[in-house]
PDB file of C-alpha atoms in Angstrom:
ATOM      1  CA  UNK A   1      21.341  -3.366 -20.063  1.00 97.00           C
ATOM      2  CA  UNK A   2      23.454  -3.479 -16.895  1.00 98.00           C
ATOM      3  CA  UNK A   3      21.211  -2.565 -13.967  1.00 98.00           C
ATOM      4  CA  UNK A   4      21.170  -2.595 -10.183  1.00 98.00           C
ATOM      5  CA  UNK A   5      17.819  -3.263  -8.512  1.00 98.00           C
ATOM      6  CA  UNK A   6      16.790  -1.873  -5.128  1.00 98.00           C
ATOM      7  CA  UNK A   7      13.566  -3.113  -3.565  1.00 98.00           C
ATOM      8  CA  UNK A   8      12.072  -4.860  -0.568  1.00 97.00           C
ATOM      9  CA  UNK A   9       8.289  -5.570  -0.519  1.00 97.00           C
ATOM     10  CA  UNK A  10       6.096  -7.975  -2.457  1.00 97.00           C
ATOM     11  CA  UNK A  11       5.044  -5.096  -4.710  1.00 98.00           C
ATOM     12  CA  UNK A  12       8.611  -4.950  -6.084  1.00 98.00           C
ATOM     13  CA  UNK A  13       8.884  -8.633  -7.005  1.00 98.00           C
ATOM     14  CA  UNK A  14       7.082  -8.513 -10.402  1.00 98.00           C
ATOM     15  CA  UNK A  15       9.431  -5.736 -11.560  1.00 98.00           C
ATOM     16  CA  UNK A  16      12.512  -7.746 -10.578  1.00 98.00           C
ATOM     17  CA  UNK A  17      11.107 -10.791 -12.330  1.00 98.00           C
ATOM     18  CA  UNK A  18      10.321  -8.737 -15.443  1.00 98.00           C
ATOM     19  CA  UNK A  19      13.889  -7.380 -15.555  1.00 98.00           C
ATOM     20  CA  UNK A  20      15.282 -10.898 -15.429  1.00 98.00           C
ATOM     21  CA  UNK A  21      12.825 -12.217 -18.014  1.00 98.00           C
ATOM     22  CA  UNK A  22      13.641  -9.344 -20.387  1.00 98.00           C
ATOM     23  CA  UNK A  23      17.297 -10.348 -20.321  1.00 98.00           C
ATOM     24  CA  UNK A  24      18.731  -7.360 -18.484  1.00 98.00           C
ATOM     25  CA  UNK A  25      22.049  -7.931 -16.734  1.00 98.00           C
ATOM     26  CA  UNK A  26      21.140  -7.514 -13.062  1.00 98.00           C
ATOM     27  CA  UNK A  27      24.480  -6.797 -11.398  1.00 98.00           C
ATOM     28  CA  UNK A  28      23.121  -6.778  -7.842  1.00 98.00           C
ATOM     29  CA  UNK A  29      19.871  -6.757  -5.912  1.00 98.00           C
ATOM     30  CA  UNK A  30      19.874  -4.504  -2.846  1.00 98.00           C
ATOM     31  CA  UNK A  31      17.194  -5.100  -0.241  1.00 98.00           C
ATOM     32  CA  UNK A  32      16.652  -4.323   3.422  1.00 97.00           C
ATOM     33  CA  UNK A  33      18.518  -6.433   5.995  1.00 96.00           C
ATOM     34  CA  UNK A  34      16.747  -9.448   7.475  1.00 95.00           C
ATOM     35  CA  UNK A  35      14.967  -8.329  10.622  1.00 88.00           C
ATOM     36  CA  UNK A  36      13.351 -10.085  13.616  1.00 86.00           C
ATOM     37  CA  UNK A  37       9.624 -10.554  13.208  1.00 81.00           C
ATOM     38  CA  UNK A  38       6.740 -11.991  15.214  1.00 75.00           C
ATOM     39  CA  UNK A  39       6.628 -13.402  18.701  1.00 73.00           C
ATOM     40  CA  UNK A  40       9.575 -15.693  18.072  1.00 74.00           C
ATOM     41  CA  UNK A  41      11.660 -12.817  16.700  1.00 77.00           C
ATOM     42  CA  UNK A  42      12.942 -15.036  13.910  1.00 83.00           C
ATOM     43  CA  UNK A  43      14.739 -13.262  11.084  1.00 87.00           C
ATOM     44  CA  UNK A  44      12.341 -12.455   8.242  1.00 91.00           C
ATOM     45  CA  UNK A  45      13.599 -12.421   4.669  1.00 96.00           C
ATOM     46  CA  UNK A  46      12.150  -9.747   2.378  1.00 97.00           C
ATOM     47  CA  UNK A  47      10.044 -10.856  -0.598  1.00 98.00           C
ATOM     48  CA  UNK A  48      12.623  -9.306  -2.944  1.00 98.00           C
ATOM     49  CA  UNK A  49      15.450 -11.312  -1.376  1.00 98.00           C
ATOM     50  CA  UNK A  50      13.420 -14.495  -1.740  1.00 98.00           C
ATOM     51  CA  UNK A  51      12.790 -13.713  -5.404  1.00 98.00           C
ATOM     52  CA  UNK A  52      16.432 -12.807  -6.052  1.00 98.00           C
ATOM     53  CA  UNK A  53      17.657 -16.068  -4.531  1.00 98.00           C
ATOM     54  CA  UNK A  54      15.135 -18.022  -6.607  1.00 98.00           C
ATOM     55  CA  UNK A  55      16.341 -16.219  -9.748  1.00 98.00           C
ATOM     56  CA  UNK A  56      19.992 -16.829  -8.883  1.00 98.00           C
ATOM     57  CA  UNK A  57      20.816 -13.126  -8.544  1.00 98.00           C
ATOM     58  CA  UNK A  58      23.454 -11.652  -6.224  1.00 98.00           C
ATOM     59  CA  UNK A  59      21.896 -10.093  -3.120  1.00 98.00           C
ATOM     60  CA  UNK A  60      23.344  -7.343  -0.941  1.00 98.00           C
ATOM     61  CA  UNK A  61      21.701  -6.004   2.232  1.00 98.00           C
ATOM     62  CA  UNK A  62      23.485  -2.882   3.434  1.00 97.00           C
ATOM     63  CA  UNK A  63      22.192  -1.299   6.626  1.00 96.00           C
ATOM     64  CA  UNK A  64      22.634   2.125   5.029  1.00 97.00           C
ATOM     65  CA  UNK A  65      22.823   2.666   1.289  1.00 97.00           C
ATOM     66  CA  UNK A  66      24.434   6.055   1.927  1.00 97.00           C
ATOM     67  CA  UNK A  67      27.451   4.464   3.659  1.00 98.00           C
ATOM     68  CA  UNK A  68      30.653   5.389   1.772  1.00 98.00           C
ATOM     69  CA  UNK A  69      31.614   1.768   1.164  1.00 98.00           C
ATOM     70  CA  UNK A  70      28.193   1.027  -0.328  1.00 98.00           C
ATOM     71  CA  UNK A  71      28.396   4.068  -2.612  1.00 98.00           C
ATOM     72  CA  UNK A  72      31.840   2.940  -3.795  1.00 98.00           C
ATOM     73  CA  UNK A  73      30.554  -0.582  -4.351  1.00 98.00           C
ATOM     74  CA  UNK A  74      27.711   0.702  -6.526  1.00 98.00           C
ATOM     75  CA  UNK A  75      30.066   2.970  -8.415  1.00 98.00           C
ATOM     76  CA  UNK A  76      32.368   0.021  -9.099  1.00 98.00           C
ATOM     77  CA  UNK A  77      29.477  -2.004 -10.518  1.00 98.00           C
ATOM     78  CA  UNK A  78      28.987   0.761 -13.111  1.00 98.00           C
ATOM     79  CA  UNK A  79      25.307   0.135 -13.905  1.00 98.00           C
ATOM     80  CA  UNK A  80      23.793   1.939 -16.874  1.00 98.00           C
ATOM     81  CA  UNK A  81      20.591   2.365 -14.868  1.00 98.00           C
ATOM     82  CA  UNK A  82      19.276   1.584 -11.422  1.00 98.00           C
ATOM     83  CA  UNK A  83      15.711   0.603 -10.580  1.00 98.00           C
ATOM     84  CA  UNK A  84      14.043   1.331  -7.233  1.00 98.00           C
ATOM     85  CA  UNK A  85      10.714  -0.132  -6.120  1.00 98.00           C
ATOM     86  CA  UNK A  86       9.820   0.301  -2.459  1.00 96.00           C
ATOM     87  CA  UNK A  87      13.381  -0.024  -1.235  1.00 97.00           C
ATOM     88  CA  UNK A  88      12.726   1.619   2.124  1.00 93.00           C
ATOM     89  CA  UNK A  89      15.719   3.953   2.309  1.00 95.00           C
ATOM     90  CA  UNK A  90      16.351   7.461   1.009  1.00 94.00           C
ATOM     91  CA  UNK A  91      18.706   7.320  -1.973  1.00 96.00           C
ATOM     92  CA  UNK A  92      21.554   9.835  -1.478  1.00 96.00           C
ATOM     93  CA  UNK A  93      22.729  12.197  -4.200  1.00 96.00           C
ATOM     94  CA  UNK A  94      26.060  10.349  -4.402  1.00 97.00           C
ATOM     95  CA  UNK A  95      24.183   7.247  -5.579  1.00 98.00           C
ATOM     96  CA  UNK A  96      21.756   9.157  -7.799  1.00 97.00           C
ATOM     97  CA  UNK A  97      24.709  10.450  -9.810  1.00 97.00           C
ATOM     98  CA  UNK A  98      26.145   6.995 -10.575  1.00 98.00           C
ATOM     99  CA  UNK A  99      24.055   5.565 -13.467  1.00 98.00           C
ATOM    100  CA  UNK A 100      24.120   7.479 -16.793  1.00 98.00           C
ATOM    101  CA  UNK A 101      20.407   6.807 -17.420  1.00 98.00           C
ATOM    102  CA  UNK A 102      19.481   7.672 -13.845  1.00 97.00           C
ATOM    103  CA  UNK A 103      17.610   5.811 -11.132  1.00 98.00           C
ATOM    104  CA  UNK A 104      14.121   4.859 -12.237  1.00 98.00           C
ATOM    105  CA  UNK A 105      11.404   4.436  -9.642  1.00 98.00           C
ATOM    106  CA  UNK A 106       8.097   2.612 -10.118  1.00 98.00           C
ATOM    107  CA  UNK A 107       5.515   4.519  -8.073  1.00 98.00           C
ATOM    108  CA  UNK A 108       1.979   3.211  -7.525  1.00 98.00           C
ATOM    109  CA  UNK A 109       0.030   6.345  -8.439  1.00 98.00           C
ATOM    110  CA  UNK A 110      -0.498   8.797 -11.243  1.00 98.00           C
ATOM    111  CA  UNK A 111       1.976  11.395 -10.083  1.00 98.00           C
ATOM    112  CA  UNK A 112       1.942  14.079  -8.851  1.00 98.00           C
ATOM    113  CA  UNK A 113      -1.104  12.686  -7.015  1.00 98.00           C
ATOM    114  CA  UNK A 114      -0.439  10.502  -3.997  1.00 98.00           C
ATOM    115  CA  UNK A 115       3.213  11.054  -3.348  1.00 98.00           C
ATOM    116  CA  UNK A 116       4.368   9.175  -0.285  1.00 96.00           C
ATOM    117  CA  UNK A 117       4.433   5.776   1.373  1.00 95.00           C
ATOM    118  CA  UNK A 118       0.857   4.509   0.880  1.00 97.00           C
ATOM    119  CA  UNK A 119      -0.494   5.631  -2.516  1.00 98.00           C
ATOM    120  CA  UNK A 120      -2.598   2.514  -3.154  1.00 98.00           C
ATOM    121  CA  UNK A 121      -4.343   2.682   0.203  1.00 98.00           C
ATOM    122  CA  UNK A 122      -5.074   6.401   0.109  1.00 98.00           C
ATOM    123  CA  UNK A 123      -6.347   6.363  -3.480  1.00 98.00           C
ATOM    124  CA  UNK A 124      -9.017   3.834  -2.494  1.00 98.00           C
ATOM    125  CA  UNK A 125      -9.710   5.467   0.865  1.00 98.00           C
ATOM    126  CA  UNK A 126     -10.314   8.802  -0.850  1.00 98.00           C
ATOM    127  CA  UNK A 127     -12.798   7.285  -3.285  1.00 98.00           C
ATOM    128  CA  UNK A 128     -10.707   7.511  -6.455  1.00 98.00           C
ATOM    129  CA  UNK A 129     -12.079   5.544  -9.402  1.00 98.00           C
ATOM    130  CA  UNK A 130      -8.902   5.666 -11.508  1.00 98.00           C
ATOM    131  CA  UNK A 131      -5.285   5.162 -10.497  1.00 98.00           C
ATOM    132  CA  UNK A 132      -2.157   3.765 -12.095  1.00 98.00           C
ATOM    133  CA  UNK A 133       1.617   3.657 -11.996  1.00 98.00           C
ATOM    134  CA  UNK A 134       4.282   6.170 -12.925  1.00 98.00           C
ATOM    135  CA  UNK A 135       7.928   5.628 -13.741  1.00 98.00           C
ATOM    136  CA  UNK A 136      10.033   8.578 -12.670  1.00 98.00           C
ATOM    137  CA  UNK A 137      13.627   9.618 -12.150  1.00 98.00           C
ATOM    138  CA  UNK A 138      14.692   9.669  -8.523  1.00 97.00           C
ATOM    139  CA  UNK A 139      15.820  13.047  -7.243  1.00 95.00           C
ATOM    140  CA  UNK A 140      16.559  14.459  -3.802  1.00 89.00           C
ATOM    141  CA  UNK A 141      12.865  14.941  -2.955  1.00 91.00           C
ATOM    142  CA  UNK A 142      10.193  12.450  -1.965  1.00 92.00           C
ATOM    143  CA  UNK A 143       8.491  11.249  -5.160  1.00 96.00           C
ATOM    144  CA  UNK A 144       9.172  14.620  -6.785  1.00 97.00           C
ATOM    145  CA  UNK A 145      11.381  13.534  -9.701  1.00 97.00           C
ATOM    146  CA  UNK A 146      10.678  14.011 -13.395  1.00 98.00           C
ATOM    147  CA  UNK A 147       8.079  11.606 -14.813  1.00 98.00           C
ATOM    148  CA  UNK A 148       8.923   9.192 -17.631  1.00 98.00           C
ATOM    149  CA  UNK A 149       5.837   7.067 -18.411  1.00 98.00           C
ATOM    150  CA  UNK A 150       2.368   6.431 -16.970  1.00 98.00           C
ATOM    151  CA  UNK A 151      -0.215   3.667 -17.176  1.00 98.00           C
ATOM    152  CA  UNK A 152      -3.793   4.006 -15.907  1.00 98.00           C
ATOM    153  CA  UNK A 153      -6.280   1.486 -14.572  1.00 98.00           C
ATOM    154  CA  UNK A 154      -9.770   1.708 -13.117  1.00 98.00           C
ATOM    155  CA  UNK A 155     -10.386   0.932  -9.451  1.00 98.00           C
ATOM    156  CA  UNK A 156     -13.256  -1.495  -8.983  1.00 97.00           C
ATOM    157  CA  UNK A 157     -16.227  -0.275  -6.954  1.00 96.00           C
ATOM    158  CA  UNK A 158     -15.562  -2.881  -4.250  1.00 95.00           C
ATOM    159  CA  UNK A 159     -11.842  -3.433  -4.894  1.00 98.00           C
ATOM    160  CA  UNK A 160      -9.603  -3.450  -1.833  1.00 98.00           C
ATOM    161  CA  UNK A 161      -5.973  -2.458  -1.422  1.00 98.00           C
ATOM    162  CA  UNK A 162      -5.133  -6.154  -1.148  1.00 97.00           C
ATOM    163  CA  UNK A 163      -6.628  -6.715  -4.602  1.00 98.00           C
ATOM    164  CA  UNK A 164      -5.421  -3.533  -6.299  1.00 98.00           C
ATOM    165  CA  UNK A 165      -1.820  -3.848  -5.114  1.00 98.00           C
ATOM    166  CA  UNK A 166      -0.910  -6.936  -7.175  1.00 98.00           C
ATOM    167  CA  UNK A 167      -2.589  -5.478 -10.255  1.00 98.00           C
ATOM    168  CA  UNK A 168      -0.540  -2.291  -9.992  1.00 98.00           C
ATOM    169  CA  UNK A 169       2.629  -4.289  -9.318  1.00 98.00           C
ATOM    170  CA  UNK A 170       2.163  -6.201 -12.581  1.00 98.00           C
ATOM    171  CA  UNK A 171       1.289  -3.008 -14.454  1.00 98.00           C
ATOM    172  CA  UNK A 172       4.361  -1.281 -13.059  1.00 98.00           C
ATOM    173  CA  UNK A 173       6.626  -4.156 -14.045  1.00 98.00           C
ATOM    174  CA  UNK A 174       5.529  -3.919 -17.674  1.00 98.00           C
ATOM    175  CA  UNK A 175       5.848  -0.149 -17.644  1.00 98.00           C
ATOM    176  CA  UNK A 176       9.379  -0.319 -16.254  1.00 98.00           C
ATOM    177  CA  UNK A 177      10.554  -2.544 -19.093  1.00 98.00           C
ATOM    178  CA  UNK A 178       9.021  -0.130 -21.611  1.00 98.00           C
ATOM    179  CA  UNK A 179      10.658   2.772 -19.806  1.00 98.00           C
ATOM    180  CA  UNK A 180      14.146   1.260 -19.860  1.00 98.00           C
ATOM    181  CA  UNK A 181      13.774   0.504 -23.572  1.00 98.00           C
ATOM    182  CA  UNK A 182      12.584   4.042 -24.280  1.00 98.00           C
ATOM    183  CA  UNK A 183      15.424   5.611 -22.310  1.00 97.00           C
ATOM    184  CA  UNK A 184      18.040   3.472 -24.015  1.00 96.00           C
ATOM    185  CA  UNK A 185      16.700   4.448 -27.431  1.00 97.00           C
ATOM    186  CA  UNK A 186      16.352   8.119 -26.521  1.00 96.00           C
ATOM    187  CA  UNK A 187      12.596   8.102 -27.073  1.00 97.00           C
ATOM    188  CA  UNK A 188      11.509   9.391 -23.642  1.00 97.00           C
ATOM    189  CA  UNK A 189      11.693  13.003 -22.563  1.00 96.00           C
ATOM    190  CA  UNK A 190      11.366  13.418 -18.755  1.00 98.00           C
ATOM    191  CA  UNK A 191       8.515  15.713 -17.739  1.00 98.00           C
ATOM    192  CA  UNK A 192       8.655  17.768 -14.542  1.00 98.00           C
ATOM    193  CA  UNK A 193       5.831  17.270 -12.064  1.00 98.00           C
ATOM    194  CA  UNK A 194       3.406  20.091 -11.387  1.00 98.00           C
ATOM    195  CA  UNK A 195       3.893  20.566  -7.664  1.00 97.00           C
ATOM    196  CA  UNK A 196       0.659  22.573  -7.417  1.00 97.00           C
ATOM    197  CA  UNK A 197      -1.279  19.405  -8.284  1.00 97.00           C
ATOM    198  CA  UNK A 198       0.518  17.195  -5.774  1.00 98.00           C
ATOM    199  CA  UNK A 199      -1.341  15.280  -3.080  1.00 97.00           C
ATOM    200  CA  UNK A 200       0.103  13.320  -0.187  1.00 97.00           C
ATOM    201  CA  UNK A 201      -0.248   9.654   0.795  1.00 98.00           C
ATOM    202  CA  UNK A 202       1.361   9.458   4.236  1.00 96.00           C
ATOM    203  CA  UNK A 203       2.493   6.307   5.944  1.00 96.00           C
ATOM    204  CA  UNK A 204      -0.443   4.670   7.680  1.00 98.00           C
ATOM    205  CA  UNK A 205      -0.783   4.549  11.447  1.00 98.00           C
ATOM    206  CA  UNK A 206      -3.213   2.624  13.631  1.00 97.00           C
ATOM    207  CA  UNK A 207      -5.211   5.807  14.227  1.00 97.00           C
ATOM    208  CA  UNK A 208      -5.967   6.158  10.518  1.00 97.00           C
ATOM    209  CA  UNK A 209      -8.184   3.078  10.861  1.00 97.00           C
ATOM    210  CA  UNK A 210     -10.282   4.431  13.742  1.00 97.00           C
ATOM    211  CA  UNK A 211     -13.789   4.959  12.384  1.00 97.00           C
ATOM    212  CA  UNK A 212     -15.423   8.366  12.675  1.00 97.00           C
ATOM    213  CA  UNK A 213     -19.093   7.436  12.674  1.00 96.00           C
ATOM    214  CA  UNK A 214     -20.159  10.983  11.789  1.00 96.00           C
ATOM    215  CA  UNK A 215     -18.843  10.466   8.249  1.00 96.00           C
ATOM    216  CA  UNK A 216     -21.109   9.341   5.379  1.00 96.00           C
ATOM    217  CA  UNK A 217     -21.428   5.642   4.558  1.00 97.00           C
ATOM    218  CA  UNK A 218     -19.473   5.768   1.302  1.00 97.00           C
ATOM    219  CA  UNK A 219     -16.544   7.484   3.013  1.00 97.00           C
ATOM    220  CA  UNK A 220     -16.411   4.780   5.672  1.00 98.00           C
ATOM    221  CA  UNK A 221     -16.724   1.988   3.118  1.00 98.00           C
ATOM    222  CA  UNK A 222     -13.888   3.435   1.026  1.00 98.00           C
ATOM    223  CA  UNK A 223     -11.590   3.706   4.026  1.00 98.00           C
ATOM    224  CA  UNK A 224     -12.400   0.161   5.111  1.00 98.00           C
ATOM    225  CA  UNK A 225     -11.412  -1.332   1.746  1.00 98.00           C
ATOM    226  CA  UNK A 226      -8.464   1.030   1.326  1.00 98.00           C
ATOM    227  CA  UNK A 227      -6.861   0.295   4.677  1.00 98.00           C
ATOM    228  CA  UNK A 228      -6.734  -3.492   4.328  1.00 96.00           C
ATOM    229  CA  UNK A 229      -4.969  -5.384   5.778  1.00 94.00           C
ATOM    230  CA  UNK A 230      -3.583  -2.745   8.172  1.00 96.00           C
ATOM    231  CA  UNK A 231      -4.658  -0.688  10.028  1.00 97.00           C
ATOM    232  CA  UNK A 232      -8.058  -1.749   8.723  1.00 97.00           C
ATOM    233  CA  UNK A 233     -11.279  -0.114   9.852  1.00 98.00           C
ATOM    234  CA  UNK A 234     -11.787  -0.473  13.577  1.00 98.00           C
ATOM    235  CA  UNK A 235     -13.834   0.908  16.421  1.00 97.00           C
ATOM    236  CA  UNK A 236     -14.730   0.165  20.051  1.00 96.00           C
ATOM    237  CA  UNK A 237     -17.381  -2.372  21.029  1.00 96.00           C
ATOM    238  CA  UNK A 238     -18.083  -3.033  24.700  1.00 93.00           C
ATOM    239  CA  UNK A 239     -14.706  -1.681  25.731  1.00 92.00           C
ATOM    240  CA  UNK A 240     -12.628  -3.672  23.220  1.00 94.00           C
ATOM    241  CA  UNK A 241     -11.471  -3.095  19.686  1.00 95.00           C
ATOM    242  CA  UNK A 242     -13.497  -4.591  16.889  1.00 97.00           C
ATOM    243  CA  UNK A 243     -12.163  -4.779  13.347  1.00 97.00           C
ATOM    244  CA  UNK A 244     -14.637  -4.406  10.468  1.00 98.00           C
ATOM    245  CA  UNK A 245     -13.124  -6.474   7.675  1.00 97.00           C
ATOM    246  CA  UNK A 246     -15.812  -5.991   5.066  1.00 97.00           C
ATOM    247  CA  UNK A 247     -18.493  -3.308   4.927  1.00 98.00           C
ATOM    248  CA  UNK A 248     -20.560  -1.605   2.267  1.00 96.00           C
ATOM    249  CA  UNK A 249     -22.800   1.412   2.022  1.00 96.00           C
ATOM    250  CA  UNK A 250     -26.412   0.394   2.605  1.00 95.00           C
ATOM    251  CA  UNK A 251     -29.707   1.940   1.559  1.00 87.00           C
ATOM    252  CA  UNK A 252     -31.734   1.488   4.729  1.00 87.00           C
ATOM    253  CA  UNK A 253     -33.455   3.769   7.186  1.00 80.00           C
ATOM    254  CA  UNK A 254     -31.209   4.392  10.152  1.00 85.00           C
ATOM    255  CA  UNK A 255     -31.424   5.312  13.823  1.00 76.00           C
ATOM    256  CA  UNK A 256     -30.511   8.898  14.522  1.00 77.00           C
ATOM    257  CA  UNK A 257     -27.243   8.344  16.380  1.00 92.00           C
ATOM    258  CA  UNK A 258     -24.087   7.655  14.311  1.00 95.00           C
ATOM    259  CA  UNK A 259     -22.433   4.396  15.332  1.00 95.00           C
ATOM    260  CA  UNK A 260     -25.650   2.761  16.539  1.00 95.00           C
ATOM    261  CA  UNK A 261     -25.790  -0.953  15.750  1.00 95.00           C
ATOM    262  CA  UNK A 262     -28.989  -2.519  14.458  1.00 94.00           C
ATOM    263  CA  UNK A 263     -29.963  -5.636  12.594  1.00 93.00           C
ATOM    264  CA  UNK A 264     -32.531  -6.669  10.023  1.00 91.00           C
ATOM    265  CA  UNK A 265     -33.046 -10.387   9.736  1.00 89.00           C
ATOM    266  CA  UNK A 266     -29.537 -11.839   9.845  1.00 92.00           C
ATOM    267  CA  UNK A 267     -27.929  -8.657   8.488  1.00 96.00           C
ATOM    268  CA  UNK A 268     -25.932  -6.233  10.638  1.00 97.00           C
ATOM    269  CA  UNK A 269     -25.850  -2.472  10.155  1.00 96.00           C
ATOM    270  CA  UNK A 270     -24.336   0.594  11.793  1.00 97.00           C
ATOM    271  CA  UNK A 271     -25.670   4.128  11.469  1.00 96.00           C
ATOM    272  CA  UNK A 272     -23.349   6.763   9.991  1.00 95.00           C
ATOM    273  CA  UNK A 273     -23.439  10.460   9.365  1.00 94.00           C
ATOM    274  CA  UNK A 274     -25.829  12.130   6.939  1.00 90.00           C
ATOM    275  CA  UNK A 275     -28.603   9.743   8.011  1.00 92.00           C
ATOM    276  CA  UNK A 276     -26.878   6.849   6.242  1.00 95.00           C
ATOM    277  CA  UNK A 277     -25.718   3.379   7.262  1.00 96.00           C
ATOM    278  CA  UNK A 278     -23.152   0.753   6.397  1.00 97.00           C
ATOM    279  CA  UNK A 279     -23.784  -2.965   6.316  1.00 97.00           C
ATOM    280  CA  UNK A 280     -21.153  -4.918   8.217  1.00 98.00           C
ATOM    281  CA  UNK A 281     -20.361  -8.141   6.345  1.00 98.00           C
ATOM    282  CA  UNK A 282     -17.340  -9.476   8.260  1.00 98.00           C
ATOM    283  CA  UNK A 283     -15.897  -8.459  11.592  1.00 98.00           C
ATOM    284  CA  UNK A 284     -13.445  -9.573  14.231  1.00 97.00           C
ATOM    285  CA  UNK A 285     -13.622  -8.844  17.935  1.00 96.00           C
ATOM    286  CA  UNK A 286     -10.362  -8.376  19.804  1.00 94.00           C
ATOM    287  CA  UNK A 287      -8.926 -11.788  20.733  1.00 94.00           C
ATOM    288  CA  UNK A 288     -11.480 -13.696  18.651  1.00 96.00           C
ATOM    289  CA  UNK A 289     -11.825 -15.130  15.163  1.00 96.00           C
ATOM    290  CA  UNK A 290     -12.941 -13.262  12.067  1.00 97.00           C
ATOM    291  CA  UNK A 291     -16.652 -13.908  11.518  1.00 97.00           C
ATOM    292  CA  UNK A 292     -19.415 -13.257   9.009  1.00 98.00           C
ATOM    293  CA  UNK A 293     -21.996 -10.864  10.418  1.00 97.00           C
ATOM    294  CA  UNK A 294     -24.729 -13.503  10.707  1.00 97.00           C
ATOM    295  CA  UNK A 295     -22.486 -15.747  12.809  1.00 97.00           C
ATOM    296  CA  UNK A 296     -21.639 -12.771  15.024  1.00 97.00           C
ATOM    297  CA  UNK A 297     -25.343 -12.076  15.493  1.00 96.00           C
ATOM    298  CA  UNK A 298     -25.966 -15.711  16.422  1.00 95.00           C
ATOM    299  CA  UNK A 299     -23.584 -15.382  19.366  1.00 93.00           C
ATOM    300  CA  UNK A 300     -24.112 -11.762  20.373  1.00 93.00           C
ATOM    301  CA  UNK A 301     -27.301 -10.228  21.749  1.00 92.00           C
ATOM    302  CA  UNK A 302     -27.332  -6.565  20.748  1.00 93.00           C
ATOM    303  CA  UNK A 303     -28.505  -4.170  23.408  1.00 91.00           C
ATOM    304  CA  UNK A 304     -31.105  -1.520  22.416  1.00 90.00           C
ATOM    305  CA  UNK A 305     -29.335   1.662  21.391  1.00 89.00           C
ATOM    306  CA  UNK A 306     -25.870   0.089  21.549  1.00 92.00           C
ATOM    307  CA  UNK A 307     -23.340   2.425  19.922  1.00 93.00           C
ATOM    308  CA  UNK A 308     -19.968   1.514  18.439  1.00 95.00           C
ATOM    309  CA  UNK A 309     -17.076   3.652  19.578  1.00 90.00           C
ATOM    310  CA  UNK A 310     -18.966   5.016  22.577  1.00 68.00           C
ATOM    311  CA  UNK A 311     -16.892   3.367  25.302  1.00 56.00           C
ATOM    312  CA  UNK A 312     -13.123   3.123  25.330  1.00 50.00           C
ATOM    313  CA  UNK A 313     -11.036   1.221  27.892  1.00 46.00           C
TER     314      UNK A 313
END
């Protein structure tokens, strides 16, 4: 099948690879322009561009996919279908109307739950035990198009967003190939989403990672593993940010005040809401290296009653 692929992040790479492996005729790969990154401001190439070059596919990087010349270019390519995975731009109606089979999006949730930019992170942060991927037809809304196929998977009790993401990417790649085959053979009937069941997975900000110590331990642990690698779970310690890389709910007696640090042997804990506590397994103080909790305790003398988040600069 003649297709055009639009994608940018690492999550999109398995789908592009699957399209090529399945023998589809990939007319063009559209991805975001190279942009300055890091202290040196060197141009960074998107993971999809890297994959496309490796696969010998033609790459185009328009600043705006809605630009008239880009729309005409896509129309001239005459793809039977287009595939979008994390492209990073809103697809205009003029482009949506081009392919006869539509524009198929691979979304990392079981729609209509977790529409938006960060479905993997919010599913974990909210304590979901099951998630999946959905292929859907792009429409003018944000993740509101008719659904085509779904595939479910369990979320591990300690699984992080860094671990779940690649699993869902591979699952989505397989589902996309099945979806294209089903559409071509007329075996798939699009199903409208039930908007009343929709939930939202907004783009993450740094403030989403700020720990509210009044929350129960399991809530904090879920957010910590869901928000990896950014914004992570962070708080204030002695006037500086401290990032809690790995935590887990702990069954220990706790001091009364949420956020209070305490240790038992070489293990580090922090009191939470509901009389609970989390165990801190790995942490990183601002400007320092990431450390296991026991190494942190070796170099840091905790003060009696010391509370995380109590003092901000």
